[in-house]
Structure formats: C-alpha cells, structure tokens
Amino acid sequence: MDDYLEDEWMEDVLAQNAAWNTVAPTGDETQDPGLACINLADLLEAPRQLPLDCLLGLGNKEECELYSSAPEPYVGKSVQTELYGRLPWLLGLLVFLSVSSAILEFFDVLLQKHLIIAFYLTALVGCGGNAGSQAASLVLQALATGELVPTFADFWRVLRKELLVALGIAATLSLGIFGRILLFGGSAVDALAIALAMAVTVSFSVLFGASAPLLLQRAGADPAKVSGPLLSTVIDIAGVLVACLSAQLLEAVGAWDTMEKL
Amino acid sequence: MDDYLEDEWMEDVLAQNAAWNTVAPTGDETQDPGLACINLADLLEAPRQLPLDCLLGLGNKEECELYSSAPEPYVGKSVQTELYGRLPWLLGLLVFLSVSSAILEFFDVLLQKHLIIAFYLTALVGCGGNAGSQAASLVLQALATGELVPTFADFWRVLRKELLVALGIAATLSLGIFGRILLFGGSAVDALAIALAMAVTVSFSVLFGASAPLLLQRAGADPAKVSGPLLSTVIDIAGVLVACLSAQLLEAVGAWDTMEKL
C-alpha cells in the first residue's frame, strides 16, 4: 500500500473503532498506530478465509459477500444431490469434447495414412493443457493479490510478456517431442508434423491461458471457477485441429513422398 | 464451532487482548462478548488473505506461516525467470505424457484396424480429466474448510460416497458417448468399445480425483498445487491404456467379426 492509501485507510479504521466506542489509538502514532477492534461475536461467526478488511467493515461490499457465502458442505450431501450438481457440467463438456472426435473423423483418410499423428494427440493436447493452466494459475494468483487488475493496460502487459514466454516454451517442447519421436523410430516428417503442431498449440495455450482469467474477470464471471473447464475444452479442440492441419500441410507439400524418394 | 471450543477460543482472544493492555470485554458477555483487537501496524502489513486467527496470534503456526508467505509477484519477473520456473514442470510432464504415445504404438495393429478408437481418445481422456478434477476440487474445498481431515476414517467415508457417485457418472457418460458414436455413423461394436473404456476411465478418475487430495495432504504435500498435474497425467495414461485394452478385449472375443457376419 502506498503512503496516501495507508493514511486514508488508517483513518477509516480509527473512525470505525470510534463508532464502537473503544479506546483505540495510542499517543505516539508514528511508533504505534493503535489497534483495530472487531466485535468478538462477529469474529466467532466469520468464515476463516474472510479478509480482515471485510470484518472491519472497510472492504468492497460485493467482494466481502462472496467470502461470507461459505462453500456448500461436502459430507452432508447425498449421492443423488452430488449427481444432480455434477452431471450437467460433465455432459455439457462431453458435447464439446466430442467436437474433437468430429474433427478427427473429418481427417479420416489422412490419419489412416499417418497413424502416428493420432498416437501423439493425447501428449500434444496434454502439453497444451499443462502450459495453459500454468499460465492461468499465475495470472489468477496475481489477480487475487491485486497485482493485476482486469484493465486493458494490464491485459496488454500480460500478453506482451506471455508472448515471449510462449515462444520459449513452444520452442523447448517442440524440440522435446521432435527428439522423442525420432528416438522411438518415427520418421523425420512424422516428427516435424507433431513438433509443428506442438509449437502452435502450446503458444496458443499459454496466451489463451494467461488472458482468459483477465477477460473472464472483466466480463464479471468468476475466473477461478470457469478457467479450468474452459481452458481444457478449448485447448483440446484447438490441439486436435492444429495437429490435423499440420499433417495436412506436410501432406500437401509432399513432405512424406519426398522423404520416401530420398 | 461447538460451544466448548468457542468458549476456550474466546478466552484465548481475551487473554491476548489483555496482553495488549486494551479495554476489551464489556459487562454483559452473553449479549456482547467484547472486542478482539489487532495492532494496526500488523494489520497494514498483513496479506489480505491472512486468516483472522493468525493475525490474533491464535492460529496454527505452520499454517499461518504458509499464508504469510505472499505468492511471488508476477509483473516484476523477467521472461527468463518465468521460463526457468515453468519449463522444468512442462518438460517433466511431457515425458510422462509421452508414455501414452508409447502405449498407443504398442497397440499399433489393433488401432490401424479400428481407427475410430483413436478418434475418441481425446474425448475419453478429457471426460476422465473433467470428472476427476471436479471430484478433486470438492474434496479440496472440504479440506480447506476443515470439513474433512486426512484421516483413514474420512478417507473411507469419501471413497464410499464417491464410489456411488462414480457409478452414476460413469453410466451416464458411457450412455452419452455410446449414443454419440451411433448417431455419427459408428458401428455398435465401436460404440461399445469406447463406452466400456469411458465407464472404467471415468470411475477410476472420480475415485482417484477424490482420494488424491486426502492422500497428498496426509503425505505432507500441498494438495492444491500437486493435484492438478498429477491427475491429468495419471488419467491420460490410464484412459489410453483402458481404451486399448477394451478394444483388445472386444477383438479377442471376436465382436467385430461377429457383427460383420450378421
């Protein structure tokens, strides 16, 4: 907190204390700024994770209400209630996930010819998911501590930084999977197709993972709850599409044919 | 909090207040149990998410230290530092993820014959991941609020409940994917192979997702940080293996051949 804010905030605390008729500020305020007092009855009822300024009546009201609503209990809920709560999400996500199957069915002939592409889809999509959720959790954390705010200035700041991070991660993971495929007997063109797809998928995942929490918060959604399923679904579909297009591209320029002739 | 705990805790708060030489408890304690006071200097420096009892000097010391160590700042870190921090995880996970590719290469001939199995792997593994992380976040939340503790009693309690939830989710998602495959022109045996794999993968994922946070906490690891990558990696490998074994089983009993003869 900068000095101005700190002073203003302290004044609010002291005013609040005065309203409760307590003997709070001590004489030497530079050494000992005094005490903030909380009604014990409130304190006993407050959920443990409630921020202090909420309890002191100084926090943002909407935000404080979010903290006060304790999460639903787990142990008391029946199996039926759990199923009602969880199944709609899972079924909805299944519909989106099956889009990736539709894409693969569309590239049927290509994949039959180069089956190895299909063998690396899980690893490709998994790497994209890991890179994306890593970026998302760092941004979520910075949002939670107030280091980042969902303004356009911070959005571009994050994007500029993550673009460079994404390029570094994409280069490393592409090289890694390229080596892995060659090592286990794949051809150089197979390896190139997957490495190309890896570079694009991972770059996209990092940028999408970093920007999604900011955009969600800006739109008024809870980024901590929505980011996970949104990321995994979008990255799964993007990864599969990119892999097929990458193989299609190499097939179109005759990369596999050229290799066989050599 | 039950009455006994509440009384004891209030005594501690009052003793702490007395140590700070404040005039805290009021006369009528049944109506107004008094005030808890916090040094304003401490309050200004405390991270926003620090639980109240930590600031009052009453919380579990180890736990309070975890809260006090603020997360590393995001904006100030250079791209190079970010890459050093993030790449080792991603490369490690890539190694594990490529196990799924090795499994698929092992079942090469089978998959060449029944390519549709490969087309549904992403959806299968994605559904497993969603169901598993859903169960994990509910248990993580219950651990955070103290509703569940990592004892063997609570472990069995969670497992008994999640077994029934898992069966319900597995049945629904299997039926869903079975219908989806038939609808888009897949054969009944193709659909059966994927639905069987879906049932096993999803059941495993829910049970693993629900028990992992408890086991990790018991082992002294931070379940909130480790659960995500652990779940996604294990479920990816398990899902791919189960899908191949399911297809292998139907091939061994001659399901596809029988269907063609009909």
Coordinates of C-alpha atoms in Angstrom, one line a residue:
Chain A
M1 CA 0.0 0.0 0.0
D2 CA 1.4 3.4 -0.8
D3 CA 1.5 6.1 1.9
Y4 CA -1.5 8.0 0.8
L5 CA -3.7 4.9 0.7
E6 CA -2.3 3.7 4.0
D7 CA -3.1 7.0 5.8
E8 CA -6.6 7.1 4.4
W9 CA -7.3 3.5 5.3
M10 CA -6.0 4.0 8.8
E11 CA -8.3 7.0 9.3
D12 CA -11.2 4.7 8.3
V13 CA -10.2 2.1 10.8
L14 CA -9.9 4.6 13.5
A15 CA -13.3 6.1 12.7
Q16 CA -14.8 2.6 12.7
N17 CA -13.2 2.0 16.1
A18 CA -14.6 5.3 17.4
A19 CA -18.1 4.2 16.3
W20 CA -17.7 1.1 18.5
N21 CA -16.7 3.4 21.4
T22 CA -13.4 1.8 22.1
V23 CA -10.2 3.3 23.3
A24 CA -8.1 2.6 20.3
P25 CA -5.3 4.9 19.1
T26 CA -2.4 5.3 21.4
G27 CA -0.4 8.5 21.9
D28 CA 2.7 8.1 19.7
E29 CA 1.2 7.2 16.3
T30 CA 4.4 7.1 14.4
Q31 CA 5.7 4.2 16.6
D32 CA 2.4 2.5 17.4
P33 CA -0.5 3.4 15.1
G34 CA -3.0 1.9 17.6
L35 CA -5.4 -1.0 17.5
A36 CA -8.2 -2.1 15.2
C37 CA -11.0 -3.7 17.1
I38 CA -13.5 -6.3 15.9
N39 CA -16.7 -7.4 17.6
L40 CA -16.0 -10.8 19.1
A41 CA -19.5 -12.1 18.2
D42 CA -18.8 -11.3 14.5
L43 CA -15.4 -12.8 14.8
L44 CA -16.7 -16.2 16.0
E45 CA -19.2 -16.4 13.2
A46 CA -16.9 -15.3 10.4
P47 CA -15.6 -17.9 8.0
R48 CA -11.8 -18.4 8.4
Q49 CA -10.9 -17.2 5.0
L50 CA -12.8 -13.8 5.4
P51 CA -10.4 -11.0 4.7
L52 CA -9.7 -8.7 7.6
D53 CA -11.0 -5.5 6.0
C54 CA -14.3 -7.2 5.4
L55 CA -14.7 -7.9 9.1
L56 CA -13.7 -4.4 9.9
G57 CA -16.4 -3.1 7.6
L58 CA -13.9 -1.5 5.2
G59 CA -13.8 -3.9 2.3
N60 CA -15.6 -3.8 -1.0
K61 CA -19.1 -4.9 -0.2
E62 CA -19.7 -7.2 -3.1
E63 CA -16.4 -9.0 -2.7
C64 CA -16.9 -9.4 1.0
E65 CA -20.3 -11.0 0.4
L66 CA -18.6 -13.6 -1.9
Y67 CA -16.3 -14.6 1.0
S68 CA -19.1 -14.7 3.5
S69 CA -21.0 -17.3 1.5
A70 CA -19.3 -20.4 2.7
P71 CA -18.9 -23.2 0.2
E72 CA -21.6 -25.9 0.3
P73 CA -20.7 -28.7 2.7
Y74 CA -19.4 -31.9 1.1
V75 CA -20.1 -34.6 3.7
G76 CA -23.8 -33.9 4.3
K77 CA -24.8 -34.0 0.6
S78 CA -26.5 -37.2 -0.7
V79 CA -25.1 -39.1 -3.7
Q80 CA -28.2 -38.0 -5.7
T81 CA -27.6 -34.3 -4.9
E82 CA -24.0 -34.7 -6.0
L83 CA -25.0 -36.3 -9.3
Y84 CA -27.6 -33.5 -10.0
G85 CA -24.9 -30.9 -9.3
R86 CA -22.0 -32.6 -11.2
L87 CA -23.6 -34.4 -14.2
P88 CA -24.9 -31.3 -16.2
W89 CA -21.3 -29.9 -16.4
L90 CA -19.8 -33.2 -17.4
L91 CA -22.4 -33.9 -20.1
G92 CA -22.0 -30.4 -21.4
L93 CA -18.3 -30.8 -21.6
L94 CA -18.7 -34.2 -23.3
V95 CA -20.6 -32.5 -26.1
F96 CA -17.8 -30.0 -26.6
L97 CA -15.1 -32.7 -26.3
S98 CA -16.8 -34.8 -29.0
V99 CA -16.1 -31.9 -31.4
S100 CA -12.5 -33.1 -31.4
S101 CA -13.7 -36.6 -32.5
A102 CA -15.7 -35.0 -35.3
I103 CA -12.6 -33.1 -36.5
L104 CA -10.6 -36.4 -36.5
E105 CA -13.3 -38.2 -38.4
F106 CA -13.1 -35.4 -41.0
F107 CA -9.4 -36.1 -41.5
D108 CA -10.0 -39.8 -41.6
V109 CA -8.1 -40.7 -44.7
L110 CA -5.1 -38.6 -43.8
L111 CA -4.8 -40.2 -40.3
Q112 CA -5.3 -43.7 -41.7
K113 CA -2.2 -43.0 -43.8
H114 CA -0.2 -41.4 -41.0
L115 CA -1.4 -43.2 -37.9
I116 CA 1.4 -41.8 -35.7
I117 CA -0.3 -38.4 -35.7
A118 CA -3.2 -40.0 -33.8
F119 CA -0.7 -41.6 -31.3
Y120 CA 0.7 -38.2 -30.2
L121 CA -2.6 -36.4 -29.9
T122 CA -3.0 -37.1 -26.2
A123 CA 0.5 -35.9 -25.4
L124 CA 0.0 -32.8 -27.6
V125 CA -3.3 -31.8 -26.1
G126 CA -1.9 -32.7 -22.6
C127 CA 1.1 -30.4 -23.0
G128 CA -1.1 -27.6 -24.3
G129 CA -3.3 -28.1 -21.2
N130 CA -0.4 -28.0 -18.8
A131 CA 1.2 -24.9 -20.3
G132 CA -2.2 -23.1 -20.4
S133 CA -3.2 -23.9 -16.9
Q134 CA 0.2 -23.0 -15.6
A135 CA -0.1 -19.5 -17.2
A136 CA -3.7 -19.2 -16.0
S137 CA -2.8 -20.0 -12.4
L138 CA 0.0 -17.4 -12.3
V139 CA -2.4 -14.8 -13.6
L140 CA -5.2 -15.9 -11.3
Q141 CA -2.8 -15.5 -8.3
A142 CA -1.7 -12.1 -9.5
L143 CA -5.4 -11.1 -9.8
A144 CA -6.1 -12.4 -6.3
T145 CA -3.4 -10.4 -4.7
G146 CA -4.4 -7.3 -6.6
E147 CA -1.1 -7.2 -8.5
L148 CA -3.0 -7.3 -11.8
V149 CA -6.4 -5.7 -12.5
P150 CA -8.6 -6.6 -15.5
T151 CA -7.9 -3.4 -17.4
F152 CA -6.8 -3.2 -21.0
A153 CA -3.4 -1.8 -19.9
D154 CA -2.7 -4.9 -17.7
F155 CA -4.2 -7.2 -20.4
W156 CA -1.6 -6.0 -22.9
R157 CA 1.1 -6.0 -20.3
V158 CA 0.4 -9.7 -19.6
L159 CA 0.0 -10.5 -23.3
R160 CA 3.4 -8.9 -24.2
K161 CA 5.2 -10.8 -21.5
E162 CA 3.4 -14.1 -22.2
L163 CA 4.1 -13.9 -25.9
L164 CA 7.8 -14.2 -25.2
V165 CA 7.3 -16.9 -22.6
A166 CA 5.1 -18.8 -25.0
L167 CA 7.7 -18.7 -27.7
G168 CA 10.3 -20.1 -25.3
I169 CA 8.1 -22.8 -24.0
A170 CA 6.9 -23.7 -27.5
A171 CA 10.4 -24.0 -28.9
T172 CA 11.6 -26.2 -26.0
L173 CA 8.6 -28.6 -26.0
S174 CA 8.6 -28.9 -29.8
L175 CA 12.3 -29.8 -29.7
G176 CA 11.5 -32.3 -26.9
I177 CA 8.7 -34.1 -28.8
F178 CA 10.7 -34.0 -32.1
G179 CA 13.6 -35.8 -30.3
R180 CA 11.2 -38.2 -28.6
I181 CA 9.6 -39.3 -31.9
L182 CA 12.9 -39.8 -33.7
L183 CA 14.3 -41.7 -30.7
F184 CA 11.4 -44.2 -30.8
G185 CA 11.7 -44.9 -34.5
G186 CA 9.3 -42.3 -36.0
S187 CA 10.3 -40.7 -39.4
A188 CA 11.6 -37.1 -39.6
V189 CA 8.4 -35.9 -41.3
D190 CA 6.2 -37.5 -38.7
A191 CA 8.3 -35.8 -36.0
L192 CA 8.1 -32.5 -37.9
A193 CA 4.3 -32.7 -38.2
I194 CA 3.9 -33.2 -34.5
A195 CA 6.5 -30.7 -33.5
L196 CA 4.9 -28.0 -35.7
A197 CA 1.5 -28.8 -34.1
M198 CA 3.1 -28.7 -30.7
A199 CA 4.6 -25.2 -31.3
V200 CA 1.3 -23.7 -32.4
T201 CA -0.8 -25.5 -29.8
V202 CA 1.5 -24.6 -26.8
S203 CA 1.9 -20.9 -27.9
F204 CA -1.9 -20.6 -28.3
S205 CA -2.5 -22.4 -24.9
V206 CA -0.1 -20.1 -23.0
L207 CA -1.6 -16.9 -24.5
F208 CA -5.2 -18.2 -24.0
G209 CA -4.5 -19.4 -20.5
A210 CA -2.9 -16.1 -19.5
S211 CA -5.7 -13.9 -21.0
A212 CA -8.7 -16.0 -20.1
P213 CA -8.7 -15.1 -16.3
L214 CA -8.4 -11.4 -17.1
L215 CA -11.2 -11.5 -19.7
L216 CA -13.5 -13.6 -17.5
Q217 CA -13.0 -11.2 -14.6
R218 CA -13.6 -8.2 -16.8
A219 CA -16.8 -9.9 -18.0
G220 CA -18.0 -10.4 -14.4
A221 CA -17.5 -14.2 -14.3
D222 CA -15.5 -16.0 -11.6
P223 CA -12.2 -16.8 -13.3
A224 CA -11.2 -19.3 -10.6
K225 CA -14.2 -21.5 -11.3
V226 CA -14.6 -21.0 -15.1
S227 CA -11.0 -21.0 -16.3
G228 CA -10.3 -24.8 -15.8
P229 CA -13.0 -26.4 -17.9
L230 CA -12.9 -23.5 -20.4
L231 CA -9.2 -24.0 -21.0
S232 CA -9.2 -27.8 -21.2
T233 CA -12.1 -27.8 -23.7
V234 CA -10.8 -25.1 -26.0
I235 CA -7.2 -26.4 -25.9
D236 CA -8.4 -30.0 -26.7
I237 CA -10.3 -28.9 -29.7
A238 CA -7.6 -26.5 -30.9
G239 CA -4.8 -29.0 -30.4
V240 CA -6.6 -31.7 -32.4
L241 CA -7.4 -29.2 -35.2
V242 CA -3.9 -27.9 -35.3
A243 CA -2.4 -31.4 -35.5
C244 CA -4.6 -32.4 -38.4
L245 CA -3.9 -29.1 -40.3
S246 CA -0.2 -29.5 -39.7
A247 CA -0.2 -33.1 -41.1
Q248 CA -2.4 -31.9 -44.0
L249 CA 0.1 -29.1 -44.8
L250 CA 3.0 -31.5 -44.9
E251 CA 1.0 -33.9 -47.0
A252 CA 0.0 -31.1 -49.4
V253 CA 3.7 -30.1 -50.0
G254 CA 4.5 -33.7 -50.4
A255 CA 6.9 -34.0 -47.5
W256 CA 6.2 -37.7 -46.8
D257 CA 6.5 -38.6 -50.5
T258 CA 9.8 -36.6 -50.9
M259 CA 11.2 -38.4 -47.8
E260 CA 10.4 -41.8 -49.2
K261 CA 12.1 -40.9 -52.5
L262 CA 15.3 -39.9 -50.7
Chain B
M1 CA -17.6 -24.2 16.2
D2 CA -19.1 -26.1 19.1
D3 CA -19.7 -24.5 22.5
Y4 CA -16.7 -25.8 24.2
L5 CA -14.3 -24.8 21.5
E6 CA -16.0 -21.4 21.2
D7 CA -15.6 -20.7 24.9
E8 CA -12.0 -21.8 25.0
W9 CA -11.2 -19.7 21.9
M10 CA -12.8 -16.7 23.3
E11 CA -10.8 -17.0 26.5
D12 CA -7.6 -17.0 24.4
V13 CA -8.8 -13.9 22.5
L14 CA -9.5 -12.1 25.7
A15 CA -6.1 -13.1 27.2
Q16 CA -4.4 -11.9 24.1
N17 CA -6.2 -8.6 24.3
A18 CA -5.2 -8.3 28.0
A19 CA -1.6 -8.7 26.9
W20 CA -2.0 -5.7 24.6
N21 CA -3.4 -3.7 27.6
T22 CA -6.7 -2.9 26.0
V23 CA -10.1 -2.4 27.5
A24 CA -11.8 -5.2 25.6
P25 CA -14.6 -7.3 27.2
T26 CA -17.8 -5.4 28.1
G27 CA -20.0 -6.1 31.0
D28 CA -22.8 -8.3 29.6
E29 CA -20.9 -11.1 27.9
T30 CA -24.0 -13.0 26.8
Q31 CA -25.2 -10.1 24.7
D32 CA -21.9 -8.6 23.7
P33 CA -18.8 -10.8 24.1
G34 CA -16.5 -7.9 23.7
L35 CA -13.9 -6.9 21.1
A36 CA -10.8 -8.5 19.7
C37 CA -8.1 -6.0 19.0
I38 CA -5.3 -6.2 16.4
N39 CA -2.3 -4.0 16.2
L40 CA -2.9 -1.6 13.3
A41 CA 0.8 -1.8 12.2
D42 CA 0.4 -5.6 11.8
L43 CA -2.9 -5.2 10.1
L44 CA -1.5 -2.8 7.5
E45 CA 1.3 -5.3 6.6
A46 CA -0.8 -8.4 6.6
P47 CA -1.6 -10.0 3.3
R48 CA -5.3 -9.7 2.5
Q49 CA -6.0 -13.5 2.6
L50 CA -4.4 -14.0 6.1
P51 CA -7.0 -15.7 8.3
L52 CA -8.1 -13.7 11.3
D53 CA -6.9 -16.1 13.9
C54 CA -3.4 -15.9 12.5
L55 CA -3.3 -12.2 13.0
L56 CA -4.7 -12.5 16.5
G57 CA -1.8 -14.9 17.3
L58 CA -4.2 -17.8 17.8
G59 CA -3.9 -19.9 14.7
N60 CA -1.8 -23.0 13.9
K61 CA 1.7 -21.6 13.5
E62 CA 2.8 -23.6 10.5
E63 CA -0.4 -22.9 8.6
C64 CA -0.2 -19.2 9.4
E65 CA 3.3 -19.0 8.0
L66 CA 2.1 -20.5 4.7
Y67 CA -0.4 -17.7 4.5
S68 CA 2.1 -15.0 5.4
S69 CA 4.5 -16.0 2.6
A70 CA 2.9 -14.0 -0.1
P71 CA 3.0 -15.6 -3.6
E72 CA 5.9 -14.5 -5.8
P73 CA 5.0 -11.3 -7.8
Y74 CA 4.1 -11.8 -11.4
V75 CA 4.7 -8.5 -13.1
G76 CA 8.2 -7.9 -11.8
K77 CA 9.6 -11.3 -13.0
S78 CA 11.6 -11.4 -16.3
V79 CA 10.7 -13.7 -19.1
Q80 CA 13.9 -15.7 -18.5
T81 CA 12.9 -16.2 -14.8
E82 CA 9.5 -17.3 -15.9
L83 CA 10.9 -19.8 -18.3
Y84 CA 13.3 -21.2 -15.7
G85 CA 10.4 -21.6 -13.3
R86 CA 7.9 -23.1 -15.7
L87 CA 9.8 -25.2 -18.2
P88 CA 11.1 -28.0 -15.8
W89 CA 7.5 -28.9 -14.9
L90 CA 6.3 -28.9 -18.5
L91 CA 9.2 -31.0 -19.7
G92 CA 8.8 -33.5 -16.9
L93 CA 5.1 -33.8 -17.7
L94 CA 5.9 -34.2 -21.4
V95 CA 8.0 -37.3 -20.5
F96 CA 5.0 -38.8 -18.6
L97 CA 2.5 -37.8 -21.3
S98 CA 4.6 -39.5 -24.0
V99 CA 4.0 -42.8 -22.1
S100 CA 0.5 -42.6 -23.6
S101 CA 2.1 -42.4 -27.1
A102 CA 4.2 -45.5 -26.3
I103 CA 1.1 -47.4 -25.2
L104 CA -0.7 -46.5 -28.5
E105 CA 2.4 -47.5 -30.5
F106 CA 2.2 -50.9 -28.8
F107 CA -1.4 -51.4 -29.9
D108 CA -0.4 -50.2 -33.4
V109 CA -2.0 -53.1 -35.4
L110 CA -5.3 -53.1 -33.5
L111 CA -5.7 -49.3 -33.9
Q112 CA -4.9 -49.4 -37.6
K113 CA -7.8 -51.8 -37.9
H114 CA -10.2 -49.9 -35.7
L115 CA -9.1 -46.3 -36.3
I116 CA -12.3 -44.9 -34.6
I117 CA -10.9 -45.8 -31.2
A118 CA -8.1 -43.3 -31.8
F119 CA -10.6 -40.7 -32.8
Y120 CA -12.4 -40.8 -29.4
L121 CA -9.2 -40.9 -27.2
T122 CA -9.2 -37.1 -26.7
A123 CA -12.8 -37.0 -25.7
L124 CA -12.4 -40.1 -23.4
V125 CA -9.3 -38.7 -21.6
G126 CA -10.9 -35.3 -21.5
C127 CA -14.1 -36.6 -19.8
G128 CA -12.0 -38.5 -17.3
G129 CA -10.0 -35.4 -16.5
N130 CA -13.1 -33.3 -16.0
A131 CA -14.8 -35.9 -13.8
G132 CA -11.6 -36.3 -11.8
S133 CA -10.8 -32.7 -11.3
Q134 CA -14.4 -32.0 -10.3
A135 CA -14.2 -34.6 -7.5
A136 CA -10.8 -33.3 -6.5
S137 CA -11.9 -29.7 -6.2
L138 CA -14.9 -30.7 -4.0
V139 CA -12.6 -32.6 -1.7
L140 CA -10.0 -29.8 -1.7
Q141 CA -12.7 -27.4 -0.7
A142 CA -13.9 -29.6 2.2
L143 CA -10.2 -30.0 3.3
A144 CA -9.8 -26.2 3.2
T145 CA -12.8 -25.5 5.4
G146 CA -11.8 -28.3 7.8
E147 CA -14.9 -30.4 7.0
L148 CA -12.7 -33.3 6.0
V149 CA -9.4 -34.2 7.6
P150 CA -6.9 -36.6 6.1
T151 CA -7.6 -39.5 8.4
F152 CA -8.4 -43.0 7.3
A153 CA -11.9 -42.6 8.6
D154 CA -12.6 -39.7 6.4
F155 CA -10.7 -41.3 3.5
W156 CA -13.1 -44.3 3.6
R157 CA -16.1 -42.0 4.1
V158 CA -15.2 -40.1 0.9
L159 CA -14.4 -43.3 -1.0
R160 CA -17.7 -44.9 -0.1
K161 CA -19.7 -41.9 -1.2
E162 CA -17.6 -41.3 -4.4
L163 CA -17.9 -44.9 -5.4
L164 CA -21.7 -44.4 -5.8
V165 CA -21.2 -41.0 -7.5
A166 CA -18.6 -42.5 -9.8
L167 CA -21.0 -45.3 -10.9
G168 CA -23.7 -42.8 -11.7
I169 CA -21.4 -40.5 -13.7
A170 CA -19.8 -43.5 -15.5
A171 CA -23.2 -44.9 -16.5
T172 CA -24.4 -41.5 -17.8
L173 CA -21.3 -40.6 -19.7
S174 CA -21.0 -44.1 -21.2
L175 CA -24.5 -43.9 -22.5
G176 CA -23.8 -40.4 -23.8
I177 CA -20.8 -41.4 -25.8
F178 CA -22.4 -44.6 -27.0
G179 CA -25.3 -42.6 -28.4
R180 CA -22.9 -40.0 -29.9
I181 CA -21.0 -42.7 -31.8
L182 CA -24.1 -44.5 -33.2
L183 CA -25.5 -41.1 -34.2
F184 CA -22.5 -40.2 -36.2
G185 CA -22.4 -43.5 -38.1
G186 CA -20.1 -45.6 -35.9
S187 CA -20.8 -49.3 -35.6
A188 CA -22.4 -50.8 -32.4
V189 CA -19.1 -52.6 -31.5
D190 CA -17.1 -49.4 -32.0
A191 CA -19.5 -47.6 -29.7
L192 CA -19.4 -50.5 -27.2
A193 CA -15.6 -50.4 -27.1
I194 CA -15.5 -46.7 -26.3
A195 CA -18.4 -46.8 -23.9
L196 CA -16.7 -49.6 -21.9
A197 CA -13.5 -47.6 -21.8
M198 CA -15.4 -44.5 -20.8
A199 CA -17.1 -46.3 -17.9
V200 CA -13.8 -47.7 -16.5
T201 CA -11.8 -44.4 -17.1
V202 CA -14.5 -42.1 -15.5
S203 CA -15.0 -44.4 -12.5
F204 CA -11.2 -44.5 -11.9
S205 CA -10.9 -40.8 -12.4
V206 CA -13.6 -39.9 -9.9
L207 CA -12.2 -42.2 -7.2
F208 CA -8.6 -41.1 -7.9
G209 CA -9.6 -37.4 -8.0
A210 CA -11.4 -37.6 -4.7
S211 CA -8.7 -39.6 -2.9
A212 CA -5.6 -37.8 -4.2
P213 CA -6.0 -34.6 -2.2
L214 CA -6.5 -36.6 1.0
L215 CA -3.5 -38.8 0.4
L216 CA -1.3 -35.9 -0.7
Q217 CA -2.3 -33.9 2.4
R218 CA -1.6 -37.0 4.6
A219 CA 1.8 -37.3 2.9
G220 CA 2.6 -33.7 3.7
A221 CA 2.4 -32.4 0.1
D222 CA 0.3 -29.4 -0.8
P223 CA -2.8 -31.0 -2.5
A224 CA -3.9 -27.7 -4.1
K225 CA -0.6 -27.4 -6.1
V226 CA 0.1 -31.1 -6.8
S227 CA -3.4 -32.5 -7.6
G228 CA -3.9 -30.8 -11.0
P229 CA -0.8 -32.1 -12.9
L230 CA -0.9 -35.4 -11.1
L231 CA -4.5 -36.1 -12.0
S232 CA -4.2 -35.0 -15.6
T233 CA -1.0 -37.1 -16.2
V234 CA -2.3 -40.3 -14.5
I235 CA -5.8 -40.1 -16.1
D236 CA -4.3 -39.5 -19.6
I237 CA -2.2 -42.6 -19.3
A238 CA -4.9 -44.7 -17.7
G239 CA -7.5 -43.6 -20.2
V240 CA -5.4 -44.5 -23.2
L241 CA -4.5 -47.9 -21.7
V242 CA -8.1 -48.7 -20.8
A243 CA -9.3 -47.8 -24.3
C244 CA -6.7 -50.1 -25.9
L245 CA -7.5 -52.9 -23.6
S246 CA -11.2 -52.5 -24.1
A247 CA -10.7 -52.7 -27.9
Q248 CA -8.3 -55.6 -27.5
L249 CA -10.9 -57.5 -25.4
L250 CA -13.7 -57.0 -28.0
E251 CA -11.3 -58.1 -30.7
A252 CA -10.3 -61.2 -28.7
V253 CA -13.9 -62.3 -28.3
G254 CA -14.5 -61.6 -32.0
A255 CA -17.1 -58.9 -31.5
W256 CA -16.3 -57.0 -34.8
D257 CA -16.1 -60.3 -36.8
T258 CA -19.5 -61.5 -35.4
M259 CA -21.0 -58.1 -36.2
E260 CA -19.9 -58.3 -39.8
K261 CA -21.3 -61.8 -40.2
L262 CA -24.7 -60.7 -39.0

